[in-house]
Structure formats: C-alpha cells, structure tokens
Amino acid sequence: MKIFKFFPIFLFFIVFSCVSSTKNEYLEGQNLPKFAIAIHGGAGTILKTQMSDSLEAAYIEILSKAVTAGHDILSTGGSALDAVGVSINILEDSPLFNAGKGAVFTHDQTNELDASIMDGATLNAGAVAGVMHIKNPIDLARSVMDNSPHVFMYGEGAEAFAKDQGFNMVEQDYFYTQARYDHLMRVKATEEQNSTLFEKEMLPNNPAEMFFDPILKASKYGTVGCVALDQNGNLAAGTSTGGMTNKQFGRIGDAPVIGAGTYANNQSCAVSATGWGEYFIRGVVAHDISAMMQYGGFDLEQSTSTVIDKKIPELGGDGGVIAMDKHGNISMRFNTPGMYRAQIDTNGLLKVGIYKSDTLLTK
Ligand code: ASP
C-alpha cells in the first residue's frame, strides 16, 4: 500500500517539526519557565555620608548571599515559599537588620518579633506577632500557615504553638546587640526631650509630629522581606521584623498584617513592605498594589508608584516595597533616602542597591 511507502517520510517530518519547534521555542526562551527573586532589608534614612566603606561592603555581601540562597532554591525547581523562607532566614540571622538576631528593643528593653508569609497560589497565609523566643519568626509564620487552621497568632499562644511544632526556643539574650541597645537609649532620650517641649506647647499639637525627629524616625525601619516567582508560576511573599524601637503597649506594625506588609496572589503580584507601619496598615499597602493590578488593570510599576509615591506620603507616612508580578517583573519603590535591596531577575542577573540614587550595582 502506498501509505506504507511514504510512512517513513511522514515520520521524519513529524519528528523534525517537533524537534525544530522545541528548539526554536527554546532558543527564543518561550518555553523556559521563568523565575526570579527580590529582597529588602528595610527602607529609611540611609545615607552614603553616614555609612563607612566596610559597613557598606558588609550590607552588600549579606544581601547578595540572601538573594542567591533563595535563587538557588528556585533554580533547582523549589517553591517560591521555600525560597522566601531561606532568604529571610539569612537576613534574620544577621545583626545588621531589624529582624531575628538584629531586632530592635521595645520600651521595656525586650525584643518582640513579627512576621508573615503568603502563598500566591492558594491565598493561604501565616503570621505571628509579639513573639519573644523564636530565632526565625518567618519559619513560625510558615508553620502557622502549613500546620494550623489559623492565619494569625500572637504572643504566648504563638509560642505555645511553636513548642508543639518542635521549634527550639531561644532566650531573650540571643537578640541583644549593643547597637540596638544604644539606639533605644538615644530614642528614649529624644522622646523625653520632645515630650517636655510638647508639654510646654513648644511642639505642634499632633503627637505624630513628634516623630519627625530624625532619630525617632530612623527608629522605625530595618525590616526584611522577600518576594519570589517559582518555575511553576507561583508567587510568594514574606516579611519579618523587630518592629519599631521603643514600641510599647504591645504595638504591632504592618509586617505581620496580611494585606498591609505582605501579600501574594498569582493573579497579580507578590509584595513585601517596609516603613512606618502605622501608615502601611492604614493604607493597606500590599493588597492595594495587588488590587490595582487585579481589578484596575494597572501594571506593577504603576501600582507600586501610586501607593508609595502618592498614597502613603499623602497620609503622612514613608517607606517602600518590593513587588513582583507573575511574569517575574520586579518593582522596588521607596520614598525614603534609601532601601537595602537586592534582586536576581528572570535573566539571572544579580543586582544590589542601598541608596536612592543607586542604579543597582550589578555583581
Ligand atoms: N514596618 C515595620 C513596622 O512598622 C518597620 C520597618 O519596616 O522596619 O513595624
């Protein structure tokens, strides 16, 4: 039969066209799963004039190490959630950032830590606030998400859950750093001075104005966070912090509040915030950015710039975000003089930045 005579030729064409189309798509990069990661180590009054060369080098080194560790997870097919956790762990273990080891002191000279994580695929999330004996609060937030029916746990209850989950508890001494202690002393002295002026009606009749003092203002920043897109197209975001120096009365900031400091949704983007937490809660920053994309059809950069360059300053706050959309595009927006930040984009390019004027340093 004729058909059998031509069969080998058909077969050749079919195989050839499959191979060549795979090869073309491969060459054009269309078939390769994209993945990317970005981290921040806090936004604030970070000025080159106040930074020694060695400290700057130390920041660049740890930011590079953290973002690379997360990227390694993604490049071997790991999940965005795992990458977020691993990158944040490295920042939490460094005394340079206001999270984990480097957490700031409360008014009562304790350390109370907050963290949250969110899965963009399922919109599941976990968060903890006011924990005092957890070395890596982002891991506990993940455990709340994975191993409990709840989203948000605080204080002693969160720590009891941690013990049940087999977490090693650390003493408060673990979080002691001289730099954070000295900072608390300076902030307390400034606050005392300001409240005397306030009582004498020499300051504006608005308690928020008191925080415009540069030392008090600097007391608010240094949180760490991460956003990632994995090879399965899933986004995740996480944020971890010691909160704000001299905080009292169980104050909780935006970092553990889903929708304020952290949000992730595969339909839109992943966001982690840093800044003056009270304003980021009121501005529902992370969800606002996601909603602008999902319901308003804005792109990533339009969404982050509307919220960070307009909405938050208009409310009176400041800070920044890192955000990533489902294509792996990255936005790093902040309205402060600096933000510690690093990224490895979909082309595998590592960039690190500290100051506003930086074009990110390429490593
Ligand atoms: N947003 C954090 C808070 O208000 C502080 C920070 O970003 O460093 O607790």
Short mmCIF file of C-alpha atoms and ligand atoms in Angstrom, two decimals:
data_model
loop_
_atom_site.label_atom_id
_atom_site.label_comp_id
_atom_site.label_asym_id
_atom_site.label_seq_id
_atom_site.Cartn_x
_atom_site.Cartn_y
_atom_site.Cartn_z
CA MET A 1 0.00 0.00 0.00
CA LYS A 2 1.18 3.48 -0.92
CA ILE A 3 0.69 4.87 2.52
CA PHE A 4 3.31 2.48 3.98
CA LYS A 5 5.79 3.57 1.32
CA PHE A 6 5.50 7.23 2.43
CA PHE A 7 5.20 6.50 6.15
CA PRO A 8 8.94 6.90 6.93
CA ILE A 9 8.91 10.32 5.22
CA PHE A 10 5.85 11.41 7.25
CA LEU A 11 7.51 10.20 10.40
CA PHE A 12 10.65 12.16 9.59
CA PHE A 13 8.62 15.35 9.07
CA ILE A 14 6.67 14.88 12.25
CA VAL A 15 9.79 14.24 14.35
CA PHE A 16 11.73 17.02 12.63
CA SER A 17 8.99 19.58 13.10
CA CYS A 18 8.64 18.66 16.78
CA VAL A 19 12.38 18.91 17.37
CA SER A 20 12.77 22.13 15.41
CA SER A 21 9.79 23.78 17.08
CA THR A 22 11.08 22.77 20.54
CA LYS A 23 14.48 24.06 19.55
CA ASN A 24 13.10 27.37 18.26
CA GLU A 25 11.00 27.90 21.33
CA TYR A 26 13.98 27.01 23.46
CA LEU A 27 16.13 29.48 21.54
CA GLU A 28 13.53 32.19 21.83
CA GLY A 29 13.26 31.38 25.51
CA GLN A 30 9.47 30.98 25.20
CA ASN A 31 9.30 27.57 26.77
CA LEU A 32 11.66 28.13 29.66
CA PRO A 33 9.89 28.58 32.97
CA LYS A 34 10.73 31.98 34.39
CA PHE A 35 11.74 32.52 37.96
CA ALA A 36 13.04 35.49 39.92
CA ILE A 37 13.54 36.78 43.44
CA ALA A 38 13.90 40.12 45.24
CA ILE A 39 14.64 41.02 48.87
CA HIS A 40 14.73 44.13 51.04
CA GLY A 41 16.44 44.89 54.33
CA GLY A 42 14.43 47.97 55.25
CA ALA A 43 13.86 51.46 53.91
CA GLY A 44 14.74 54.66 55.74
CA THR A 45 17.23 57.46 56.20
CA ILE A 46 20.10 55.52 54.74
CA LEU A 47 22.71 58.00 53.52
CA LYS A 48 26.12 57.39 51.97
CA THR A 49 27.56 60.13 54.18
CA GLN A 50 26.61 58.12 57.26
CA MET A 51 27.99 54.81 56.02
CA SER A 52 31.57 53.50 56.31
CA ASP A 53 33.03 51.55 53.39
CA SER A 54 33.30 48.40 55.50
CA LEU A 55 29.67 48.58 56.68
CA GLU A 56 28.51 49.18 53.12
CA ALA A 57 30.51 46.14 51.98
CA ALA A 58 29.01 44.05 54.78
CA TYR A 59 25.46 45.00 53.70
CA ILE A 60 26.20 44.21 50.06
CA GLU A 61 27.70 40.86 50.99
CA ILE A 62 24.79 39.69 53.14
CA LEU A 63 22.16 40.95 50.70
CA SER A 64 23.91 39.08 47.87
CA LYS A 65 24.18 35.94 49.97
CA ALA A 66 20.49 36.01 50.97
CA VAL A 67 19.13 36.62 47.48
CA THR A 68 21.45 33.99 45.97
CA ALA A 69 20.35 31.35 48.50
CA GLY A 70 16.71 31.91 47.56
CA HIS A 71 17.56 31.89 43.87
CA ASP A 72 19.37 28.55 44.26
CA ILE A 73 16.14 27.04 45.58
CA LEU A 74 14.18 28.41 42.61
CA SER A 75 16.73 27.32 40.02
CA THR A 76 16.54 23.71 41.19
CA GLY A 77 12.73 23.72 40.93
CA GLY A 78 11.97 24.60 44.57
CA SER A 79 8.92 26.60 45.57
CA ALA A 80 8.65 30.36 45.89
CA LEU A 81 7.55 29.84 49.51
CA ASP A 82 10.73 27.90 50.34
CA ALA A 83 12.89 30.49 48.58
CA VAL A 84 11.24 33.30 50.57
CA GLY A 85 11.83 31.43 53.84
CA VAL A 86 15.50 30.65 53.13
CA SER A 87 16.37 34.20 52.02
CA ILE A 88 14.63 35.73 55.01
CA ASN A 89 16.35 33.29 57.40
CA ILE A 90 19.75 34.61 56.29
CA LEU A 91 18.66 38.21 56.90
CA GLU A 92 17.09 37.25 60.26
CA ASP A 93 20.36 35.66 61.37
CA SER A 94 22.35 38.83 60.62
CA PRO A 95 22.63 41.54 63.30
CA LEU A 96 22.58 44.16 60.53
CA PHE A 97 18.80 44.07 60.03
CA ASN A 98 15.85 44.74 62.29
CA ALA A 99 14.59 41.15 62.25
CA GLY A 100 15.58 37.99 64.14
CA LYS A 101 19.04 38.49 65.68
CA GLY A 102 19.16 42.23 64.97
CA ALA A 103 15.63 43.01 66.25
CA VAL A 104 15.20 46.40 67.89
CA PHE A 105 14.35 46.91 71.57
CA THR A 106 10.93 47.77 72.92
CA HIS A 107 10.39 50.48 75.54
CA ASP A 108 10.70 47.76 78.22
CA GLN A 109 14.05 46.61 76.76
CA THR A 110 12.65 43.38 75.41
CA ASN A 111 12.52 42.18 71.78
CA GLU A 112 9.14 41.36 70.26
CA LEU A 113 9.15 39.99 66.75
CA ASP A 114 6.54 39.91 63.99
CA ALA A 115 6.47 38.01 60.68
CA SER A 116 4.15 36.85 57.93
CA ILE A 117 4.22 34.78 54.75
CA MET A 118 1.70 34.31 51.93
CA ASP A 119 1.26 31.79 49.13
CA GLY A 120 0.08 33.42 45.89
CA ALA A 121 -1.23 30.10 44.51
CA THR A 122 -3.77 29.40 47.26
CA LEU A 123 -4.03 32.77 49.05
CA ASN A 124 -3.14 30.86 52.19
CA ALA A 125 -1.13 32.81 54.74
CA GLY A 126 0.51 32.59 58.16
CA ALA A 127 1.53 35.32 60.60
CA VAL A 128 2.88 35.76 64.11
CA ALA A 129 3.24 38.86 66.27
CA GLY A 130 4.93 39.72 69.53
CA VAL A 131 6.97 36.52 69.79
CA MET A 132 9.98 36.78 72.09
CA HIS A 133 11.78 33.44 71.92
CA ILE A 134 11.69 32.45 68.26
CA LYS A 135 15.00 32.71 66.40
CA ASN A 136 13.41 32.76 62.93
CA PRO A 137 9.84 34.11 63.14
CA ILE A 138 9.29 33.63 59.38
CA ASP A 139 9.55 29.84 59.95
CA LEU A 140 6.86 30.04 62.63
CA ALA A 141 4.64 32.09 60.29
CA ARG A 142 5.08 29.34 57.68
CA SER A 143 4.21 26.71 60.26
CA VAL A 144 1.03 28.60 61.21
CA MET A 145 0.10 28.55 57.53
CA ASP A 146 1.00 24.91 56.88
CA ASN A 147 0.16 23.21 60.16
CA SER A 148 -2.77 25.05 61.70
CA PRO A 149 -6.25 26.06 60.62
CA HIS A 150 -5.42 29.68 61.59
CA VAL A 151 -3.71 32.60 59.91
CA PHE A 152 -2.54 34.90 62.72
CA MET A 153 -1.19 34.01 66.19
CA TYR A 154 0.35 36.33 68.75
CA GLY A 155 2.47 36.31 71.93
CA GLU A 156 2.41 33.39 74.33
CA GLY A 157 -0.16 31.47 72.27
CA ALA A 158 2.07 31.64 69.21
CA GLU A 159 5.00 30.42 71.31
CA ALA A 160 2.98 27.52 72.74
CA PHE A 161 2.16 26.54 69.14
CA ALA A 162 5.88 26.83 68.30
CA LYS A 163 6.76 24.43 71.13
CA ASP A 164 4.14 21.98 69.88
CA GLN A 165 5.69 22.22 66.44
CA GLY A 166 9.13 21.38 67.88
CA PHE A 167 10.69 24.82 67.45
CA ASN A 168 13.84 25.47 69.50
CA MET A 169 13.19 28.41 71.76
CA VAL A 170 15.93 30.99 72.37
CA GLU A 171 16.44 33.25 75.38
CA GLN A 172 15.86 36.97 75.02
CA ASP A 173 19.65 37.44 75.39
CA TYR A 174 20.03 35.99 71.90
CA PHE A 175 18.59 39.21 70.44
CA TYR A 176 20.87 41.56 72.40
CA THR A 177 23.09 43.76 70.23
CA GLN A 178 24.92 46.78 71.59
CA ALA A 179 23.98 48.91 68.57
CA ARG A 180 20.23 48.32 69.07
CA TYR A 181 20.52 48.95 72.82
CA ASP A 182 22.39 52.22 72.28
CA HIS A 183 19.75 53.20 69.75
CA LEU A 184 16.97 52.60 72.26
CA MET A 185 18.76 54.83 74.78
CA ARG A 186 19.09 57.63 72.20
CA VAL A 187 15.46 57.30 71.14
CA LYS A 188 14.25 57.39 74.76
CA ALA A 189 16.34 60.50 75.48
CA THR A 190 14.97 62.27 72.39
CA GLU A 191 11.44 61.24 73.21
CA GLU A 192 11.75 62.59 76.76
CA GLN A 193 13.11 65.88 75.43
CA ASN A 194 10.25 66.10 72.92
CA SER A 195 7.56 65.36 75.46
CA THR A 196 8.89 68.15 77.70
CA LEU A 197 8.67 70.51 74.71
CA PHE A 198 5.25 69.09 73.94
CA GLU A 199 4.02 69.75 77.48
CA LYS A 200 5.32 73.30 77.22
CA GLU A 201 3.35 73.57 73.96
CA MET A 202 6.53 74.20 72.01
CA LEU A 203 5.73 71.41 69.55
CA PRO A 204 2.72 71.18 67.21
CA ASN A 205 -0.40 69.75 68.81
CA ASN A 206 -0.09 66.49 66.91
CA PRO A 207 1.69 63.51 68.51
CA ALA A 208 2.70 62.20 65.07
CA GLU A 209 4.74 65.38 64.54
CA MET A 210 6.98 64.31 67.40
CA PHE A 211 8.25 61.51 65.24
CA PHE A 212 9.67 63.86 62.65
CA ASP A 213 12.80 63.98 64.78
CA PRO A 214 15.43 62.19 62.66
CA ILE A 215 16.47 59.82 65.46
CA LEU A 216 12.90 58.85 66.21
CA LYS A 217 12.17 58.48 62.56
CA ALA A 218 15.17 56.24 62.00
CA SER A 219 13.86 54.07 64.81
CA LYS A 220 11.14 52.70 62.58
CA TYR A 221 12.96 50.92 59.81
CA GLY A 222 15.09 47.84 59.04
CA THR A 223 12.52 45.13 58.47
CA VAL A 224 13.41 42.38 55.98
CA GLY A 225 11.29 40.86 53.23
CA CYS A 226 11.31 38.75 50.11
CA VAL A 227 9.15 38.13 47.04
CA ALA A 228 9.66 35.28 44.59
CA LEU A 229 8.26 33.60 41.48
CA ASP A 230 9.00 29.90 41.04
CA GLN A 231 9.20 27.71 37.95
CA ASN A 232 5.58 26.58 38.43
CA GLY A 233 4.42 30.17 38.09
CA ASN A 234 3.65 30.57 41.79
CA LEU A 235 4.32 33.81 43.64
CA ALA A 236 5.06 34.14 47.37
CA ALA A 237 5.90 36.98 49.75
CA GLY A 238 7.24 37.18 53.30
CA THR A 239 8.22 39.87 55.81
CA SER A 240 9.95 39.68 59.20
CA THR A 241 10.70 42.44 61.72
CA GLY A 242 11.53 43.51 65.24
CA GLY A 243 9.09 46.37 64.70
CA MET A 244 9.92 49.84 65.90
CA THR A 245 12.48 50.87 68.51
CA ASN A 246 10.86 51.89 71.82
CA LYS A 247 7.47 50.42 70.86
CA GLN A 248 5.19 49.79 73.84
CA PHE A 249 1.76 48.56 74.92
CA GLY A 250 2.02 45.53 72.59
CA ARG A 251 2.31 47.69 69.47
CA ILE A 252 2.19 45.63 66.26
CA GLY A 253 3.21 47.08 62.90
CA ASP A 254 2.30 46.24 59.34
CA ALA A 255 4.83 43.43 58.77
CA PRO A 256 2.65 40.58 60.13
CA VAL A 257 -0.60 42.05 58.82
CA ILE A 258 -1.66 40.27 55.63
CA GLY A 259 -2.65 42.91 53.09
CA ALA A 260 -0.60 45.64 54.78
CA GLY A 261 3.02 44.44 54.99
CA THR A 262 2.70 41.23 52.97
CA TYR A 263 0.50 39.98 50.16
CA ALA A 264 0.79 37.47 47.31
CA ASN A 265 -1.66 36.45 44.60
CA ASN A 266 -0.78 34.59 41.40
CA GLN A 267 -3.41 36.71 39.60
CA SER A 268 -1.49 39.92 40.32
CA CYS A 269 1.74 40.14 42.29
CA ALA A 270 3.69 39.48 45.49
CA VAL A 271 4.54 42.39 47.81
CA SER A 272 6.65 42.89 50.93
CA ALA A 273 6.71 46.29 52.62
CA THR A 274 8.95 48.24 54.96
CA GLY A 275 8.35 51.61 56.52
CA TRP A 276 6.26 53.45 59.03
CA GLY A 277 3.95 50.56 59.88
CA GLU A 278 1.01 52.57 61.18
CA TYR A 279 0.63 54.23 57.76
CA PHE A 280 1.15 50.97 55.89
CA ILE A 281 -1.69 49.40 57.88
CA ARG A 282 -3.97 52.36 57.27
CA GLY A 283 -3.04 52.35 53.58
CA VAL A 284 -3.46 48.56 53.27
CA VAL A 285 -0.39 48.89 51.10
CA ALA A 286 0.38 45.38 49.88
CA HIS A 287 -3.21 44.49 48.99
CA ASP A 288 -3.81 47.88 47.44
CA ILE A 289 -0.96 47.27 44.99
CA SER A 290 -2.32 43.81 44.17
CA ALA A 291 -5.89 45.15 43.75
CA MET A 292 -4.74 47.91 41.39
CA MET A 293 -3.31 45.18 39.16
CA GLN A 294 -6.07 42.61 39.52
CA TYR A 295 -9.13 44.84 39.31
CA GLY A 296 -7.78 48.02 37.77
CA GLY A 297 -5.57 46.52 35.10
CA PHE A 298 -2.57 48.66 36.06
CA ASP A 299 0.94 47.28 35.62
CA LEU A 300 3.31 46.56 38.51
CA GLU A 301 5.22 49.83 38.37
CA GLN A 302 2.08 51.98 38.08
CA SER A 303 0.61 50.19 41.08
CA THR A 304 3.64 50.47 43.37
CA SER A 305 4.27 54.09 42.42
CA THR A 306 0.64 55.14 43.05
CA VAL A 307 0.73 53.67 46.54
CA ILE A 308 4.30 54.50 47.58
CA ASP A 309 4.85 57.84 45.82
CA LYS A 310 1.33 59.20 46.33
CA LYS A 311 -0.97 57.48 48.79
CA ILE A 312 1.46 56.88 51.67
CA PRO A 313 3.14 60.33 51.58
CA GLU A 314 -0.28 61.97 51.37
CA LEU A 315 -1.28 60.15 54.55
CA GLY A 316 1.97 61.38 56.15
CA GLY A 317 3.98 58.15 56.19
CA ASP A 318 7.02 56.84 54.39
CA GLY A 319 8.79 53.63 53.43
CA GLY A 320 8.92 51.29 50.48
CA VAL A 321 8.02 47.95 48.92
CA ILE A 322 9.49 45.23 46.79
CA ALA A 323 6.99 43.66 44.42
CA MET A 324 6.99 41.05 41.66
CA ASP A 325 4.34 40.21 39.08
CA LYS A 326 3.51 36.81 37.58
CA HIS A 327 5.99 37.37 34.73
CA GLY A 328 8.84 37.96 37.16
CA ASN A 329 8.99 41.73 36.64
CA ILE A 330 10.36 43.45 39.72
CA SER A 331 9.49 46.82 41.24
CA MET A 332 11.46 48.37 44.11
CA ARG A 333 9.70 51.57 45.15
CA PHE A 334 10.56 53.70 48.16
CA ASN A 335 10.06 57.32 49.14
CA THR A 336 12.89 57.39 51.70
CA PRO A 337 16.56 58.25 51.00
CA GLY A 338 17.45 54.57 50.80
CA MET A 339 16.33 50.97 50.94
CA TYR A 340 18.59 47.93 51.31
CA ARG A 341 17.64 45.72 48.41
CA ALA A 342 18.76 43.00 46.01
CA GLN A 343 17.29 41.03 43.16
CA ILE A 344 18.04 38.25 40.73
CA ASP A 345 15.82 38.79 37.70
CA THR A 346 14.48 36.32 35.13
CA ASN A 347 17.77 36.60 33.22
CA GLY A 348 19.71 35.51 36.28
CA LEU A 349 21.25 38.96 36.80
CA LEU A 350 22.11 39.81 40.42
CA LYS A 351 21.80 43.46 41.44
CA VAL A 352 22.20 45.10 44.84
CA GLY A 353 21.27 48.63 45.94
CA ILE A 354 21.29 50.75 49.08
CA TYR A 355 20.75 54.45 48.31
CA LYS A 356 18.08 56.23 46.34
CA SER A 357 20.46 57.42 43.68
CA ASP A 358 21.90 53.95 43.08
CA THR A 359 21.31 52.32 39.87
CA LEU A 360 21.51 48.87 41.35
CA LEU A 361 25.04 47.52 41.48
CA THR A 362 25.49 44.53 39.25
CA LYS A 363 27.59 41.78 40.78
N1 ASP B 1 7.22 48.37 59.03
C1 ASP B 1 7.87 47.97 60.26
C2 ASP B 1 6.98 48.30 61.42
O1 ASP B 1 6.37 49.34 61.40
C3 ASP B 1 9.19 48.63 60.45
C4 ASP B 1 10.14 48.51 59.30
O2 ASP B 1 9.74 48.45 58.15
O3 ASP B 1 11.33 48.48 59.55
O4 ASP B 1 6.95 47.54 62.36
#
